[in-house]
mmCIF file of C-alpha atoms in Angstrom:
data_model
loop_
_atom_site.group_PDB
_atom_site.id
_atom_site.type_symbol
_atom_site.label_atom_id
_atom_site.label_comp_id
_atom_site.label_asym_id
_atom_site.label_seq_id
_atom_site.Cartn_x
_atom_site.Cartn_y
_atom_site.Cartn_z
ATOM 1 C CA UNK A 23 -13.387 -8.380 1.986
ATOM 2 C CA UNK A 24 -12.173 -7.053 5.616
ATOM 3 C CA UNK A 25 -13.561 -4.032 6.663
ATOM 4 C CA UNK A 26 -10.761 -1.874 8.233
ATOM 5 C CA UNK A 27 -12.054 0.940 10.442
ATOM 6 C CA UNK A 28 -9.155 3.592 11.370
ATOM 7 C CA UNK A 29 -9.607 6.497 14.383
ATOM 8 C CA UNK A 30 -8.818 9.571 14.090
ATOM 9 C CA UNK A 31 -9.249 9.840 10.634
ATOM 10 C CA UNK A 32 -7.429 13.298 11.044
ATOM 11 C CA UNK A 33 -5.833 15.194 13.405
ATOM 12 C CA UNK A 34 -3.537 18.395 13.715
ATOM 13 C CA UNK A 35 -1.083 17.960 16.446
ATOM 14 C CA UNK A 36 1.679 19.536 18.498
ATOM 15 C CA UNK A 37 5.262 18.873 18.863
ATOM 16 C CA UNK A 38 5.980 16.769 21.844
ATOM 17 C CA UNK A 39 3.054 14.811 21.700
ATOM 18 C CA UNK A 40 1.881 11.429 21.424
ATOM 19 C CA UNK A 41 -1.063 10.309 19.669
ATOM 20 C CA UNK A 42 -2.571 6.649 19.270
ATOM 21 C CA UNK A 43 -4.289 5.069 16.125
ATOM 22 C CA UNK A 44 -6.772 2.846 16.215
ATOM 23 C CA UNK A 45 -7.090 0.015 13.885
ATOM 24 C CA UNK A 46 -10.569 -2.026 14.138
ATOM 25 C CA UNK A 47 -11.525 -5.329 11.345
ATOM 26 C CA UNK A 48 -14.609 -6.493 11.295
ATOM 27 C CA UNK A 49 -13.047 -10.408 10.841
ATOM 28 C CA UNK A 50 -10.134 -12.183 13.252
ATOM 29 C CA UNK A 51 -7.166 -11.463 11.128
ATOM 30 C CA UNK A 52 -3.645 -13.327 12.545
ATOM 31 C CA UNK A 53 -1.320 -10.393 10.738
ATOM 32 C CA UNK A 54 -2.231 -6.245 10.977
ATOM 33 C CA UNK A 55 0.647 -4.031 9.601
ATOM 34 C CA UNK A 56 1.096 -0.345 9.908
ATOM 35 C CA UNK A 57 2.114 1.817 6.907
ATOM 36 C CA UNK A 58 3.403 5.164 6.984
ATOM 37 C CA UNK A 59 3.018 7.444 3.826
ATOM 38 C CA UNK A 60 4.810 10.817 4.480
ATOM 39 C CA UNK A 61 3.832 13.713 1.798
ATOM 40 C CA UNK A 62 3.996 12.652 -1.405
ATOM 41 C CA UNK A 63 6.321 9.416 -0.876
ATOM 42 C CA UNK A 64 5.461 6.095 -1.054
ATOM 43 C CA UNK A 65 4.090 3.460 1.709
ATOM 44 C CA UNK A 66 6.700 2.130 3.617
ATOM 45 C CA UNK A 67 6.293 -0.559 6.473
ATOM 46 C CA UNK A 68 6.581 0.275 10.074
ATOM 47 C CA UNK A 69 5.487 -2.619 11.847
ATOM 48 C CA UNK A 70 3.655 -6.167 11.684
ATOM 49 C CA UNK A 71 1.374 -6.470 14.572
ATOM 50 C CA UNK A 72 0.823 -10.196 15.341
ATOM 51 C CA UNK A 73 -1.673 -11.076 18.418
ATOM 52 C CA UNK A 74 0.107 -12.566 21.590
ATOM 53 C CA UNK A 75 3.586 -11.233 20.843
ATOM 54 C CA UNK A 76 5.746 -8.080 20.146
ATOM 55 C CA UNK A 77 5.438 -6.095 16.954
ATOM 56 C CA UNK A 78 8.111 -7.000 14.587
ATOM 57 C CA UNK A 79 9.610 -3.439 13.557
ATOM 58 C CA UNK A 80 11.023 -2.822 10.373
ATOM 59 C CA UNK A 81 14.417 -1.293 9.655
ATOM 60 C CA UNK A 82 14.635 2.607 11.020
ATOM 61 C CA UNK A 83 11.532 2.199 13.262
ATOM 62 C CA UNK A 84 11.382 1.321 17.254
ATOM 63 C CA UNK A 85 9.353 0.540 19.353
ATOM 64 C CA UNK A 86 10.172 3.830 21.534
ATOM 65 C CA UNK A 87 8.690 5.653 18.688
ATOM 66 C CA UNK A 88 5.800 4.113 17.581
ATOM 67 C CA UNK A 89 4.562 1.406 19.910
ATOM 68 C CA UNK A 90 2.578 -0.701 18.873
ATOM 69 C CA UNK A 91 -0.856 -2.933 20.903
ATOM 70 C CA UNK A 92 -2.159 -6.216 19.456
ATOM 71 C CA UNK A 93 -4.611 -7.274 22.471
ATOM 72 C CA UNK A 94 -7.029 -9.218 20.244
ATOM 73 C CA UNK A 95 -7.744 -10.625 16.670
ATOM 74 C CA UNK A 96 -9.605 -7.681 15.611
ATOM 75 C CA UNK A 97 -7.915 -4.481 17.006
ATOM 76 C CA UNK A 98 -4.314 -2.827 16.808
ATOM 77 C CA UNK A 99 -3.495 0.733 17.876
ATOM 78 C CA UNK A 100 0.030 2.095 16.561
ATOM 79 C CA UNK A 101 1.056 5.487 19.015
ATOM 80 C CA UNK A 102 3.295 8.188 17.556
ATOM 81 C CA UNK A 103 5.384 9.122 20.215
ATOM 82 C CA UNK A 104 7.110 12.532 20.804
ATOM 83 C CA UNK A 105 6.152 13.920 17.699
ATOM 84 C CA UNK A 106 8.240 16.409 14.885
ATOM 85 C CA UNK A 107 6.697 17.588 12.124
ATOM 86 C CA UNK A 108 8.935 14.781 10.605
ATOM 87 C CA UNK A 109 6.001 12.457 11.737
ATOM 88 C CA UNK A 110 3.239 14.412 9.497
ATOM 89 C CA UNK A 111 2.403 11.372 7.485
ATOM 90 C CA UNK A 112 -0.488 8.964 6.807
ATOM 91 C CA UNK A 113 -0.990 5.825 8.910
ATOM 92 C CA UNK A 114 -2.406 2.946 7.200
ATOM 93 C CA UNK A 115 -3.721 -0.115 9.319
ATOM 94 C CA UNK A 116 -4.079 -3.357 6.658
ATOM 95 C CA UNK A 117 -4.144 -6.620 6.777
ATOM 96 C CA UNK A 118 -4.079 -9.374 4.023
ATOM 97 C CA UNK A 119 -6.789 -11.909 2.858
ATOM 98 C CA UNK A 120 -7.228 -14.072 0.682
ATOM 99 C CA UNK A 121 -8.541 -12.864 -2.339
ATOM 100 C CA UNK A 122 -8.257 -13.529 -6.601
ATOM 101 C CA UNK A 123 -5.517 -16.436 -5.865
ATOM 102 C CA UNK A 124 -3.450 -13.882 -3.986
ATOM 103 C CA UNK A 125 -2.744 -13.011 -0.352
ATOM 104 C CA UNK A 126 -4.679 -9.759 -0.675
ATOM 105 C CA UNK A 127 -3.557 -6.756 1.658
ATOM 106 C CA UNK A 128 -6.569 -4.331 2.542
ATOM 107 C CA UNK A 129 -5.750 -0.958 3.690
ATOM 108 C CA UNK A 130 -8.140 1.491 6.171
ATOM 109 C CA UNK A 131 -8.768 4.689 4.811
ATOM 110 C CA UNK A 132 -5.790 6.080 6.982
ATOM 111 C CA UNK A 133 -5.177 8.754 9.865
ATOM 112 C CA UNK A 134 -3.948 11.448 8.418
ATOM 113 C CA UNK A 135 -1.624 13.080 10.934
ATOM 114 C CA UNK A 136 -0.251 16.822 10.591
ATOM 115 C CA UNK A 137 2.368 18.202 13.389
ATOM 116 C CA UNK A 138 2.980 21.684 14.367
ATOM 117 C CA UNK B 11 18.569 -6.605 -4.162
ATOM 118 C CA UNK B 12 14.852 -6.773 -4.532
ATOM 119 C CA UNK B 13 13.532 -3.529 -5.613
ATOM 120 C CA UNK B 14 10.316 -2.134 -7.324
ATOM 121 C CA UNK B 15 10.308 1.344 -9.824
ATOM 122 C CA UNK B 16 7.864 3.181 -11.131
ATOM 123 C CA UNK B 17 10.243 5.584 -13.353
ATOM 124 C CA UNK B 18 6.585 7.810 -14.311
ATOM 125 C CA UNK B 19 5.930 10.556 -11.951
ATOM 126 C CA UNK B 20 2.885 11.597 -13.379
ATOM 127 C CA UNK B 21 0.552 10.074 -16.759
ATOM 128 C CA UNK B 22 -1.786 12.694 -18.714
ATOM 129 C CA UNK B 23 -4.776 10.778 -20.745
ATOM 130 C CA UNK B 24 -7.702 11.789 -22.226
ATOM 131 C CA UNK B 25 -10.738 10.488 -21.166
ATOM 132 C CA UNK B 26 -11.584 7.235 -23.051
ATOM 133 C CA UNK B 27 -8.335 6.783 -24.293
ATOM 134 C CA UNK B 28 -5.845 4.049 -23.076
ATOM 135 C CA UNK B 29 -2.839 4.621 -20.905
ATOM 136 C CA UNK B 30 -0.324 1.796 -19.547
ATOM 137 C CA UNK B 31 1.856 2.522 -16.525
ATOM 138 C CA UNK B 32 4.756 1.177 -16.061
ATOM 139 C CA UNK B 33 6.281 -0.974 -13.308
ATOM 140 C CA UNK B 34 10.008 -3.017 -12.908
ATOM 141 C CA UNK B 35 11.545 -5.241 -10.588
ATOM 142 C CA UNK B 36 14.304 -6.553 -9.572
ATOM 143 C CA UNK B 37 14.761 -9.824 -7.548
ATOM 144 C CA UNK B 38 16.635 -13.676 -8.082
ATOM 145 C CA UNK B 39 13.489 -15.729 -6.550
ATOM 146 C CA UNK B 40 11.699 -17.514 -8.938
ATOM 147 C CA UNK B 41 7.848 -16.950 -6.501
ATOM 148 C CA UNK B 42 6.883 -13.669 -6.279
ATOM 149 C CA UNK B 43 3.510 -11.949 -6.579
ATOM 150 C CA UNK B 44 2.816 -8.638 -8.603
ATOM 151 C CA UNK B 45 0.029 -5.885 -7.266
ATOM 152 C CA UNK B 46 -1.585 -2.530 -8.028
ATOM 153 C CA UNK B 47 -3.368 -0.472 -5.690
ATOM 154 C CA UNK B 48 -5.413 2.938 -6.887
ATOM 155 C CA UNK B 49 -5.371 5.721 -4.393
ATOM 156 C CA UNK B 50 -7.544 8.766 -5.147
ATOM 157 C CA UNK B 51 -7.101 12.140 -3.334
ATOM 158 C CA UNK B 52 -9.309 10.888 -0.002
ATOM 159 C CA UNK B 53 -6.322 8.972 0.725
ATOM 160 C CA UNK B 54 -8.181 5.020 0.384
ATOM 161 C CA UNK B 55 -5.672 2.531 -1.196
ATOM 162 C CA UNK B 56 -7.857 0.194 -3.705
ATOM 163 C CA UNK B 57 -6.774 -2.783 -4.834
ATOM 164 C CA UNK B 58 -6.816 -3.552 -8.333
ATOM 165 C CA UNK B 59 -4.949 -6.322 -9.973
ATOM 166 C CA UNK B 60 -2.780 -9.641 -9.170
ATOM 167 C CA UNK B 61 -0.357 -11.363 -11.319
ATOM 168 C CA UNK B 62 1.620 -14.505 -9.583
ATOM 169 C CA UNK B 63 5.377 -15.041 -10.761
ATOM 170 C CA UNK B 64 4.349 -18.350 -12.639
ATOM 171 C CA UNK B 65 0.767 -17.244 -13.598
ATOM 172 C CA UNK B 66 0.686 -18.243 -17.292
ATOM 173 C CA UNK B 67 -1.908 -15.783 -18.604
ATOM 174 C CA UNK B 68 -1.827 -11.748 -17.681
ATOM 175 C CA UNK B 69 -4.255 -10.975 -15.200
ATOM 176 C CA UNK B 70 -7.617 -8.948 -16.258
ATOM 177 C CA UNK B 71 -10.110 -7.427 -13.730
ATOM 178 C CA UNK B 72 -12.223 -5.535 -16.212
ATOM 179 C CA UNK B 73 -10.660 -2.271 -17.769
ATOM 180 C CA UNK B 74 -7.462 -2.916 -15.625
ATOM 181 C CA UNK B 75 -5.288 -5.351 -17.204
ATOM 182 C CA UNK B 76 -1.407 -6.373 -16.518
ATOM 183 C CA UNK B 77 1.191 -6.354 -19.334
ATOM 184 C CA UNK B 78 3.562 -8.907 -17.646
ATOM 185 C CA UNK B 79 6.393 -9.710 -19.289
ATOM 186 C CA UNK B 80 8.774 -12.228 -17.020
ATOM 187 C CA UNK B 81 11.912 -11.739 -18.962
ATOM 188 C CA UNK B 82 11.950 -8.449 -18.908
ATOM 189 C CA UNK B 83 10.614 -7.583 -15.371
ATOM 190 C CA UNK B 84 8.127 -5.847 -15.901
ATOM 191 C CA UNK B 85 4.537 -5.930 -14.797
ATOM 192 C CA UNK B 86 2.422 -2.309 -16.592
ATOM 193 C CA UNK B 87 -0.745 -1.778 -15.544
ATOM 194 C CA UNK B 88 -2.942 -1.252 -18.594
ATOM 195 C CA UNK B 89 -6.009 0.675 -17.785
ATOM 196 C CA UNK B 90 -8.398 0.597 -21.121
ATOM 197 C CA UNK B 91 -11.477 3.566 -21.819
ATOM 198 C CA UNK B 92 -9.983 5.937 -19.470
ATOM 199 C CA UNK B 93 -12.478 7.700 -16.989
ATOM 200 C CA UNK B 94 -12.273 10.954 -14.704
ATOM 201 C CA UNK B 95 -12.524 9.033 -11.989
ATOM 202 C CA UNK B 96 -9.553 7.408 -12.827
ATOM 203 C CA UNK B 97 -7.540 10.357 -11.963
ATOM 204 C CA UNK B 98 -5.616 9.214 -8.783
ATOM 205 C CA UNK B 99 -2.544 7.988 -7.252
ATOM 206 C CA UNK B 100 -1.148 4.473 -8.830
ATOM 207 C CA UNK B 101 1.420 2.181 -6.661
ATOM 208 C CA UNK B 102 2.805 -1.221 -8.223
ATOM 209 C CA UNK B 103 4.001 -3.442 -5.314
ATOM 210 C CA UNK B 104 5.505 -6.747 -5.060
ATOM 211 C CA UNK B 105 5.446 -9.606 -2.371
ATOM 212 C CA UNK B 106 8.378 -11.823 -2.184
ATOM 213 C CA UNK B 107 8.397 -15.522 -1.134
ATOM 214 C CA UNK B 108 8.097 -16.096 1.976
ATOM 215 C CA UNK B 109 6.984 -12.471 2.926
ATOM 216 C CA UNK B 110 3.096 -11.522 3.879
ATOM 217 C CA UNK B 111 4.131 -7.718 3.472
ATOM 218 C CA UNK B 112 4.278 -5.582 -0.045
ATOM 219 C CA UNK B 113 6.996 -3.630 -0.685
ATOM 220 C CA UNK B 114 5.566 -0.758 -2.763
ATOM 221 C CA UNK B 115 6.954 1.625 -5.481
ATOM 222 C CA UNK B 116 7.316 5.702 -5.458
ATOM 223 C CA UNK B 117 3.559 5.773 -7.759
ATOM 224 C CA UNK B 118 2.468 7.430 -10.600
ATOM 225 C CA UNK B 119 0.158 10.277 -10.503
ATOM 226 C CA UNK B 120 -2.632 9.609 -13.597
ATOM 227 C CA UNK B 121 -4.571 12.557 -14.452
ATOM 228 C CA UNK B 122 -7.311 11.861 -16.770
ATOM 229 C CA UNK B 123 -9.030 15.159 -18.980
ATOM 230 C CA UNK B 124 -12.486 15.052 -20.568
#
C-alpha cells in the first residue's frame, strides 16, 4: 500500500498564525483528502485535493481558512490559517487505493497541531 | 439522511476473550461499502476490514471479522482472542455510491486487560 509521509508531525503554535502541512506518497495518486480530528471527536472531511484544479471544500470549511496546494501527483500541503485554539486538532493527509475489492483510503500518521 | 453510529463510547475485554463493536447506518442506496479503521494512542489510523453492500459472505481478515446484517443495518466488528495491543481507538465508516470519501462514526474506545 501507499506510503503517506506527513510534516510536522507535531507542533505547538500561537494564535494568529498560519502553519502548512505537508502531505508526501510515495505512488501518483489522482485524489488526496485532508481530515481533521479535533480532541476526542471523530474524522471529519475538510477538503479533496485533486491535481490541476481547486480543492473541493466540504461544508463549514473555506478556502480562506485552510488552503489547500495540489502541484503534483505525489504532494499536497493543507495551511491552517489564522489560527484559535479552535484549530488544535489532528490533520490527516489520505488517499484511497485499491485494496481487498474495496477503494481503500490510507491515512499518514497525522500532524498533530496544538494552539496557544 | 445517510448517517453512521457507533452508540459504544468505550468496550472493556479481557485479554483473550471476544468483544464485538457495534456499528449502524442509515442510507436508501442499495451500493455502499462498510469499513473499520484501528487507531492506537500514536494517532495512525489502520485499516482493518471491508464489507461491500451486496457482498454475500461477511468479510474476515484474521481475528477481525464483520457481523453484517443488511436488514438490520448493521455492520459489528467482531474482534476474536483479544490482545493488549488491541487497546485503541475503533471508527466504523461508510462510503456511499458514487463518493471516493468515508464518512466516519464518533468511535469506540476498546480497552483490553490481561
Amino acid at each position: 500500500s501507499a506510503v503517506i509521509s506527513q510534516k510536522p508531525s507535531r507542533d505547538i503554535c500561537q494564535r494568529g498564525t498560519s502553519l502548512t502541512i505537508q502531505c508526501q506518497v510515495d505512488s501518483q495518486v489522482t485524489m488526496m483528502f485532508w481530515y481533521r480530528q479535533q480532541p476526542g471527536q471523530s474524522l471529519t472531511l475538510i477538503a479533496t485535493a485533486n491535481q490541476g484544479s481547486e480543492a473541493t471544500y466540504e461544508s463549514g470549511f473555506v478556502i480562506d481558512k485552510f488552503p489547500i496546494s495540489r502541484p503534483n501527483l505525489t504532494f499536497s500541503t493543507l495551511t491552517v490559517s489564522n489560527m484559535s485554539p479552535e484549530d488544535s486538532s489532528i490533520y490527516l493527509c489520505s488517499v484511497g487505493e485499491q485494496g481487498l475489492g474495496a477503494n481503500v483510503l490510507t491515512f499518514g500518521a497525522g500532524s498533530r497541531l496544538t494552539v496557544l | 439522511a445517510q448517517k453512521i453510529t457507533q452508540t459504544q463510547p468505550g468496550m472493556f475485554v479481557q485479554e483473550k476473550e471476544a468483544v464485538t463493536l457495534d456499528c449502524t447506518y442509515d442510507t436508501s442506496d442499495p451500493s455502499y461499502g462498510l469499513f473499520w479503521y484501528k487507531q492506537p494512542s500514536s494517532g495512525e489510523m489502520i485499516f482493518l476490514i471491508y464489507q461491500g453492500s451486496y457482498d454475500q459472505q461477511n468479510a474476515t481478515e484474521g481475528r477481525y471479522s464483520l457481523n453484517f446484517q443488511k436488514a438490520r443495518k448493521s455492520a459489528n466488528l467482531v474482534i476474536s482472542a483479544s490482545q493488549l495491543g488491541d487497546s485503541a481507538m475503533y471508527f466504523c465508516a461508510m462510503r456511499w455510491a458514487g463518493y471516493s470519501t468515508l464518512t466516519f462514526g464518533k468511535g469506540t474506545m476498546l480497552l483490553v486487560s490481561p
